[in-house]
Protein backbone atom coordinates (compact mmCIF):
# COMPACT_ATOMS: atom_id res chain seq x y z
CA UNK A 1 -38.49 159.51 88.28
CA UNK A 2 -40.20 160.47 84.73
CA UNK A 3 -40.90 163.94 84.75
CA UNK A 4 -44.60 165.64 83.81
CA UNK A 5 -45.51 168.17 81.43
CA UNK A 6 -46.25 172.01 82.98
CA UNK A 7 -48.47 174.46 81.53
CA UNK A 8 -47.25 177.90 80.67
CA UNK A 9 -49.36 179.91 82.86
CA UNK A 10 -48.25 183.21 80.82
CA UNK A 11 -50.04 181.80 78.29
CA UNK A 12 -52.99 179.85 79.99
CA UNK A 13 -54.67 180.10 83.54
CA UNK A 14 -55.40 177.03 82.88
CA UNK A 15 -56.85 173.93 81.22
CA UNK A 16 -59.75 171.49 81.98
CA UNK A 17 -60.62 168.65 79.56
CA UNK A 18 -63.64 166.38 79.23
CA UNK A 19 -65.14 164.24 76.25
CA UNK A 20 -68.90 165.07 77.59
CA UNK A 21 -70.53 167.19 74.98
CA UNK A 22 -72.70 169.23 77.38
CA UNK A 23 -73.88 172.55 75.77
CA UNK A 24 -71.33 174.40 77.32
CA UNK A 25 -73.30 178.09 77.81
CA UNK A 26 -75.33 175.83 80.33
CA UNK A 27 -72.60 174.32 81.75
CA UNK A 28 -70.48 177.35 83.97
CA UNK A 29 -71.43 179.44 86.07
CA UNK A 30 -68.03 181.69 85.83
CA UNK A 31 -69.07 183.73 89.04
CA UNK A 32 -69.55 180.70 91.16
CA UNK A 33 -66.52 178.90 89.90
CA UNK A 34 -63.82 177.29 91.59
CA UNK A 35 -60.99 175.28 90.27
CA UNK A 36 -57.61 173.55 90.76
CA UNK A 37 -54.57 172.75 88.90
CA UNK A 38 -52.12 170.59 90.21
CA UNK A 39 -49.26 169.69 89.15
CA UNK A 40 -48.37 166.65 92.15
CA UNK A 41 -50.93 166.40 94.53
CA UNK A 42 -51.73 168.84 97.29
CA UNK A 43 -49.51 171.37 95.34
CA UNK A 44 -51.85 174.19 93.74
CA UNK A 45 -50.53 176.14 90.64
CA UNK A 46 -53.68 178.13 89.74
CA UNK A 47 -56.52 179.01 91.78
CA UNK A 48 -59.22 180.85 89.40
CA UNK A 49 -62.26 183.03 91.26
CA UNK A 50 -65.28 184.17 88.93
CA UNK A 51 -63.00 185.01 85.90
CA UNK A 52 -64.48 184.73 82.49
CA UNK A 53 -64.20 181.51 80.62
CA UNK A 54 -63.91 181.05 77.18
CA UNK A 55 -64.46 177.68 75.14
CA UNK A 56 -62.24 175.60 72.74
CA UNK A 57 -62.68 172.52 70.84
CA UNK A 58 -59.59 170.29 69.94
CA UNK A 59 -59.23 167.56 67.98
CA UNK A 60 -58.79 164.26 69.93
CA UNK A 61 -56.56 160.63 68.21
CA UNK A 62 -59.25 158.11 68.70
CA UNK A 63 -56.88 154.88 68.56
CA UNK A 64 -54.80 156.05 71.55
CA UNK A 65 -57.02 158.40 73.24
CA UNK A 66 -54.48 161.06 73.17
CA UNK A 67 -54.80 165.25 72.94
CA UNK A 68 -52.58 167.70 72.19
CA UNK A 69 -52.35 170.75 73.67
CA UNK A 70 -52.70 173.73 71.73
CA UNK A 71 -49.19 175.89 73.18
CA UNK A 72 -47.17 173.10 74.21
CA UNK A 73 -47.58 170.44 71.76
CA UNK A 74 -47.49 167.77 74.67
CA UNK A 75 -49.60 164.74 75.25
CA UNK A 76 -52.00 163.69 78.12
CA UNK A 77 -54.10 160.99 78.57
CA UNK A 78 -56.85 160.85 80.83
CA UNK A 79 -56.82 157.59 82.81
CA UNK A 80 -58.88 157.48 85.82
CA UNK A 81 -60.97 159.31 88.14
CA UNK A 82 -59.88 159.10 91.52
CA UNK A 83 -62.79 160.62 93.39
CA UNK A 84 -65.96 162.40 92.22
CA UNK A 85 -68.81 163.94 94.68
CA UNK A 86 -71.89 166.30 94.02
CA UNK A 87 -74.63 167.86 95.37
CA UNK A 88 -78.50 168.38 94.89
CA UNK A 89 -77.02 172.34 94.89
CA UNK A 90 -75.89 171.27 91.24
CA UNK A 91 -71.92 170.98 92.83
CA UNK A 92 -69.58 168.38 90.72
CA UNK A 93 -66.29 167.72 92.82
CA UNK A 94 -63.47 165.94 90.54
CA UNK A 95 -59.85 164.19 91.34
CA UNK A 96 -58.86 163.17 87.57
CA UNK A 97 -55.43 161.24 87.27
CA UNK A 98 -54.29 161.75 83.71
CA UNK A 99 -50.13 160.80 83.05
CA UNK A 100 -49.74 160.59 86.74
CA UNK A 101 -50.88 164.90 87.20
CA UNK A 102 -53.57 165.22 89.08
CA UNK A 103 -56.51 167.32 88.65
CA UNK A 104 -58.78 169.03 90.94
CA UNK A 105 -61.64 170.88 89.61
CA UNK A 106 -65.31 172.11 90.59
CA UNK A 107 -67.87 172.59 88.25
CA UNK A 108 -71.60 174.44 88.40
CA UNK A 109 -74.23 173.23 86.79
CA UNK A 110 -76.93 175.57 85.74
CA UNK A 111 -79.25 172.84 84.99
CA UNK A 112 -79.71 169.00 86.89
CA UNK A 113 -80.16 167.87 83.84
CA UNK A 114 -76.63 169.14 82.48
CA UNK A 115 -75.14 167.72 85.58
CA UNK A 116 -77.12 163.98 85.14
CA UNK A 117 -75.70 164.51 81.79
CA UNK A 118 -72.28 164.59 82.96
CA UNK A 119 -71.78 162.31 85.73
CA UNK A 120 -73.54 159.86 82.91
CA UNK A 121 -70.58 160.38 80.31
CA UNK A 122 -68.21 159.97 83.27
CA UNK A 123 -69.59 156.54 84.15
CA UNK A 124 -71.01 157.86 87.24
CA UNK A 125 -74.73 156.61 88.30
CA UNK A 126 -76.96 159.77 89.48
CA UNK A 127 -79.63 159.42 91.69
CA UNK A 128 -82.90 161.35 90.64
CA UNK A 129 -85.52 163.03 92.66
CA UNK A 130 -88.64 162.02 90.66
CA UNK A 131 -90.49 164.27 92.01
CA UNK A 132 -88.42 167.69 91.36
CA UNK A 133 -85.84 166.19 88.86
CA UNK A 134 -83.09 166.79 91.02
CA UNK A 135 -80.38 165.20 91.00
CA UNK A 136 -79.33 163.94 94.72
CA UNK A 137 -76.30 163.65 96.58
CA UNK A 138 -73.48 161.13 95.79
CA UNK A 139 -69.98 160.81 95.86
CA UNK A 140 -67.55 158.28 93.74
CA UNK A 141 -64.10 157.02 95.19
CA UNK A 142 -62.01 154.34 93.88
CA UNK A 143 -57.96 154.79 93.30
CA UNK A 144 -57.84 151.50 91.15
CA UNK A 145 -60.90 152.67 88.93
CA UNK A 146 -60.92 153.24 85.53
CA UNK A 147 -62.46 155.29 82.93
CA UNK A 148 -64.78 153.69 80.99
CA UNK A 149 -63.76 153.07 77.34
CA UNK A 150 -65.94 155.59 75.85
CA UNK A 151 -64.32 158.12 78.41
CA UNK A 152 -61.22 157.39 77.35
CA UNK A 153 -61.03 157.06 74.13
CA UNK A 154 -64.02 159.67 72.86
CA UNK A 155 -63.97 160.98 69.15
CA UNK A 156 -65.26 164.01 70.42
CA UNK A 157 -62.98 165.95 73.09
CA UNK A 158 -63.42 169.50 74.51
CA UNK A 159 -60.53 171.47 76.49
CA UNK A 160 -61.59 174.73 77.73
CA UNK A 161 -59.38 177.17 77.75
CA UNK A 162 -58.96 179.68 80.65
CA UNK A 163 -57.48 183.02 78.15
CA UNK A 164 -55.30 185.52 80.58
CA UNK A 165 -57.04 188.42 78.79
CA UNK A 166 -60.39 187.34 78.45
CA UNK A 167 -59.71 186.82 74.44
CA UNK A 168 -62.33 185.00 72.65
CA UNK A 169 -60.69 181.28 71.14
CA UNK A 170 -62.99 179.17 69.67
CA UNK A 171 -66.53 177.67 70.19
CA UNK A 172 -68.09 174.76 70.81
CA UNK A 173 -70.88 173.60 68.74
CA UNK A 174 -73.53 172.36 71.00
CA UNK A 175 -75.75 169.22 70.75
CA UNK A 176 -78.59 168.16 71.91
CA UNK A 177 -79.72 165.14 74.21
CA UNK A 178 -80.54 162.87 71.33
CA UNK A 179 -77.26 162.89 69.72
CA UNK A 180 -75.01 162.29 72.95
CA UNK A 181 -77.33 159.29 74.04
CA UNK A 182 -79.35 156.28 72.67
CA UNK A 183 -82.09 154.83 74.68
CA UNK A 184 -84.09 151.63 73.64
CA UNK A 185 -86.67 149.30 75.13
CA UNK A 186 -86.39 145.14 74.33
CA UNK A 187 -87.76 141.99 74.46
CA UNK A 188 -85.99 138.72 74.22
CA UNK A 189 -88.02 135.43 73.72
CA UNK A 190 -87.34 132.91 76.07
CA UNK A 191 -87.24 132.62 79.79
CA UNK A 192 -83.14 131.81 81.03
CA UNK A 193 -81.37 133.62 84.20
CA UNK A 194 -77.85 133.58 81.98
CA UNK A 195 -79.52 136.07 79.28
CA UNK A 196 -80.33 138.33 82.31
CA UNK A 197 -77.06 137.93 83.87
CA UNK A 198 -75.54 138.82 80.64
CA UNK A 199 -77.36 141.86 79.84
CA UNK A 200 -76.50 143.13 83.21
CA UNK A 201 -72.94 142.49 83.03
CA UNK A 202 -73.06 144.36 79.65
CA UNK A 203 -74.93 147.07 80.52
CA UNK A 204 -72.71 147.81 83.63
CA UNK A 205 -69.28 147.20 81.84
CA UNK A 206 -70.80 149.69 79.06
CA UNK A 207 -71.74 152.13 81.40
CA UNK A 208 -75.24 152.52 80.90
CA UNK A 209 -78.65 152.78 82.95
CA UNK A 210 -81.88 150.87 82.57
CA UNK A 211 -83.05 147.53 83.46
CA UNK A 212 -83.53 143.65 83.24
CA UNK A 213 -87.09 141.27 84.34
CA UNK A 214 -88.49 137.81 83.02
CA UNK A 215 -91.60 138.99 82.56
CA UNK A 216 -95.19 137.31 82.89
CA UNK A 217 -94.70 136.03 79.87
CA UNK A 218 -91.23 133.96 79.94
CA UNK A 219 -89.88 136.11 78.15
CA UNK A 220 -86.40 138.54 79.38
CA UNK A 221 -87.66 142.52 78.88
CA UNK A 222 -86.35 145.48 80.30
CA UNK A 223 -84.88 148.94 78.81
CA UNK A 224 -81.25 150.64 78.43
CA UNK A 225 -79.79 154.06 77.95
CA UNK A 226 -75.93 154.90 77.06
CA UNK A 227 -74.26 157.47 75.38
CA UNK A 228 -74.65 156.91 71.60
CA UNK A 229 -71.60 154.78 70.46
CA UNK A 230 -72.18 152.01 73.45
CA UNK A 231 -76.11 152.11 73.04
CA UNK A 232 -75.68 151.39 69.40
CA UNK A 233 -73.77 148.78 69.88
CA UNK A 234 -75.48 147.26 73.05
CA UNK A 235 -78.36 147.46 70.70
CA UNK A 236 -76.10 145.01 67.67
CA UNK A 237 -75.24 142.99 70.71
CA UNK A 238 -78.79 142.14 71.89
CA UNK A 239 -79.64 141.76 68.29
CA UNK A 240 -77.47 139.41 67.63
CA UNK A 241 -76.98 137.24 70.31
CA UNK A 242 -80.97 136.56 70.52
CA UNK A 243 -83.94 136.20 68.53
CA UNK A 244 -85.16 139.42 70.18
CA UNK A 245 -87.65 142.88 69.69
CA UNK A 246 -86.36 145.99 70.16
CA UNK A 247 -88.13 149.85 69.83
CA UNK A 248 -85.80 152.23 69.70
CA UNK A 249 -86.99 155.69 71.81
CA UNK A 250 -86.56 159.17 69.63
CA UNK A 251 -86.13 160.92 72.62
CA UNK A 252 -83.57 158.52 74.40
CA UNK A 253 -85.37 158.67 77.35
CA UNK A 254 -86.29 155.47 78.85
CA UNK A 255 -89.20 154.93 81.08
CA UNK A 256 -87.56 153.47 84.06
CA UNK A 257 -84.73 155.23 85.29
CA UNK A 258 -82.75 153.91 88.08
CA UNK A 259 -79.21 155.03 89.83
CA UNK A 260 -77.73 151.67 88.71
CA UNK A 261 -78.59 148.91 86.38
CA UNK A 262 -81.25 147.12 88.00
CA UNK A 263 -82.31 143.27 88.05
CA UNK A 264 -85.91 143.97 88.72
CA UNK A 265 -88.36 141.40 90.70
CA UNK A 266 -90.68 139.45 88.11
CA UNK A 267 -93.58 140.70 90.08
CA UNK A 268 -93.23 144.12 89.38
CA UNK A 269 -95.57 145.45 87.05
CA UNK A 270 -93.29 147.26 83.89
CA UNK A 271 -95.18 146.43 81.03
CA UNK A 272 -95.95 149.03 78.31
CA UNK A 273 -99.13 149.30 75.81
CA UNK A 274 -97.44 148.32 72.89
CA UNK A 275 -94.56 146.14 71.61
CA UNK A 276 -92.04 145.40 72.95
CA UNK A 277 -93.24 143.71 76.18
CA UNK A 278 -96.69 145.10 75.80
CA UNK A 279 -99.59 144.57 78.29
CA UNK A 280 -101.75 142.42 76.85
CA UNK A 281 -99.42 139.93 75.49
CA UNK A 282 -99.20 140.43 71.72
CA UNK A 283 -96.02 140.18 69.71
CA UNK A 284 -96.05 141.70 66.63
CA UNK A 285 -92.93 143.08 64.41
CA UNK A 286 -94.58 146.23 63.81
CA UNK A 287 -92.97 149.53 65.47
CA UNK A 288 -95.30 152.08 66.71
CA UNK A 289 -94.65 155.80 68.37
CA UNK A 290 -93.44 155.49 71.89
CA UNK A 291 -95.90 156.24 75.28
């Protein structure tokens, strides 16, 4: 039976690891905070109440998806996520497999729009209270499931580091919304269920929200939002593939937001006031500032 990698817990409490780049002074709440890791399953080694956490960012090998960590020098790669559930209270319940060790962990959000954030770069689909912005209840449970390519193989990687004497090791440099996603609304001209089909099926295998419609006007419209490496190239895709319009949003934010990728009824009234899929029907190459 291959044997798995232990922490030194004289040197660490312990370790979590994620490749979402969520400003991480909005992230914990330390006093709130409960988390589990496991070595095997149902087997805790550390059990961490309201302690202080510090940050650390590490350098991740993008062709493998491989990071090292800092005291052992040993490998892990995360794989899957075996079961995920959270809360309108801002909860985030995680079961990550990663080299056959399971993790157990419990985050706080201070913000629903840090924890949208995250269950986004996990692959996850939030629901969203439009009227308070909250995000609702939902859980995620699937022991053949596996993390989306982005997940596993991220450029950017963050391990935070649980010091034993509260000792200050690193930061992470924060972002902001518009460099972790890319949001963008299109039109393709022609009318033909296998363009729809197809923009679903990449959408979903790419992890990303938004929508798909034939529109009034024969023609296939909708909008998408992923993190920035697969919206950028969902966006070469479309491009591509078909003689197509596309606006890019500066804000990411698109203007329907659903908890999967929808295939929305022709009926429905979506259209916007100008191009792409505008209103009144004109098509014109020209890009103007978004609603």
């Amino acid at each position: 039976m291959k044997s798995h990698p232990t922490l030194d817990n004289t040197d660490l409490n312990l370790m979590i690891f994620t490749n979402c780049n969520v400003p991480f002074r909005n992230l914990l709440s330390t006093t709130t905070m409960v988390i589990y890791y496991t070595q095997h399953k149902n087997t805790v080694m550390e059990k961490l109440l309201g302690i202080r956490s510090k940050t650390f960012a590490m350098d991740v090998d993008a062709s493998n998806g491989y990071f090292t960590c800092m005291n052992t020098n040993t490998k892990y790669s995360i794989d899957s996520i075996l079961d995920a559930q959270w809360t309108d209270e801002k909860y985030l319940k995680l079961r990550i497999q990663h080299n056959g060790t399971i993790v157990k962990q419990t985050l706080v959000f201070e913000s629903h729009m840090d924890l949208s954030c995250f269950l986004m770069e996990l692959g996850l689909q939030p629901a969203v209270n439009k009227k308070n912005g909250h995000v609702r209840h939902g859980s995620y449970s699937d022991t053949n499931y596996t993390a989306p390519r982005h997940y596993r193989r991220s450029i950017y990687s963050t391990i935070l580091i649980f010091d034993t004497h509260g000792q200050v090791l690193g930061h992470v440099h924060c972002s902001s919304m518009t460099e972790r996603f890319y949001g963008f609304r299109y039109e393709i001209f022609g009318k033909n269920d296998d363009i729809v089909a197809a923009i679903k099926d990449k959408a979903v295998r790419n992890g990303c929200f938004g929508w798909v419609q034939i529109s009034s006007f024969d023609s296939v419209v909708g909008e998408i939002r992923c993190n920035k490496i697969q919206g950028q190239s969902t966006h070469k895709w479309l491009k591509a593939t078909w003689q197509s319009q596309v606006f890019v949003y500066d804000s990411t934010k698109i203007r329907f937001h659903f908890t999967s990728f929808r295939h929305l009824d022709p009926s429905r009234r979506t259209c916007f006031t100008t191009p792409p899929h505008s209103c009144n029907g004109t098509r014109v190459n020209t890009e103007r500032d978004e609603l």
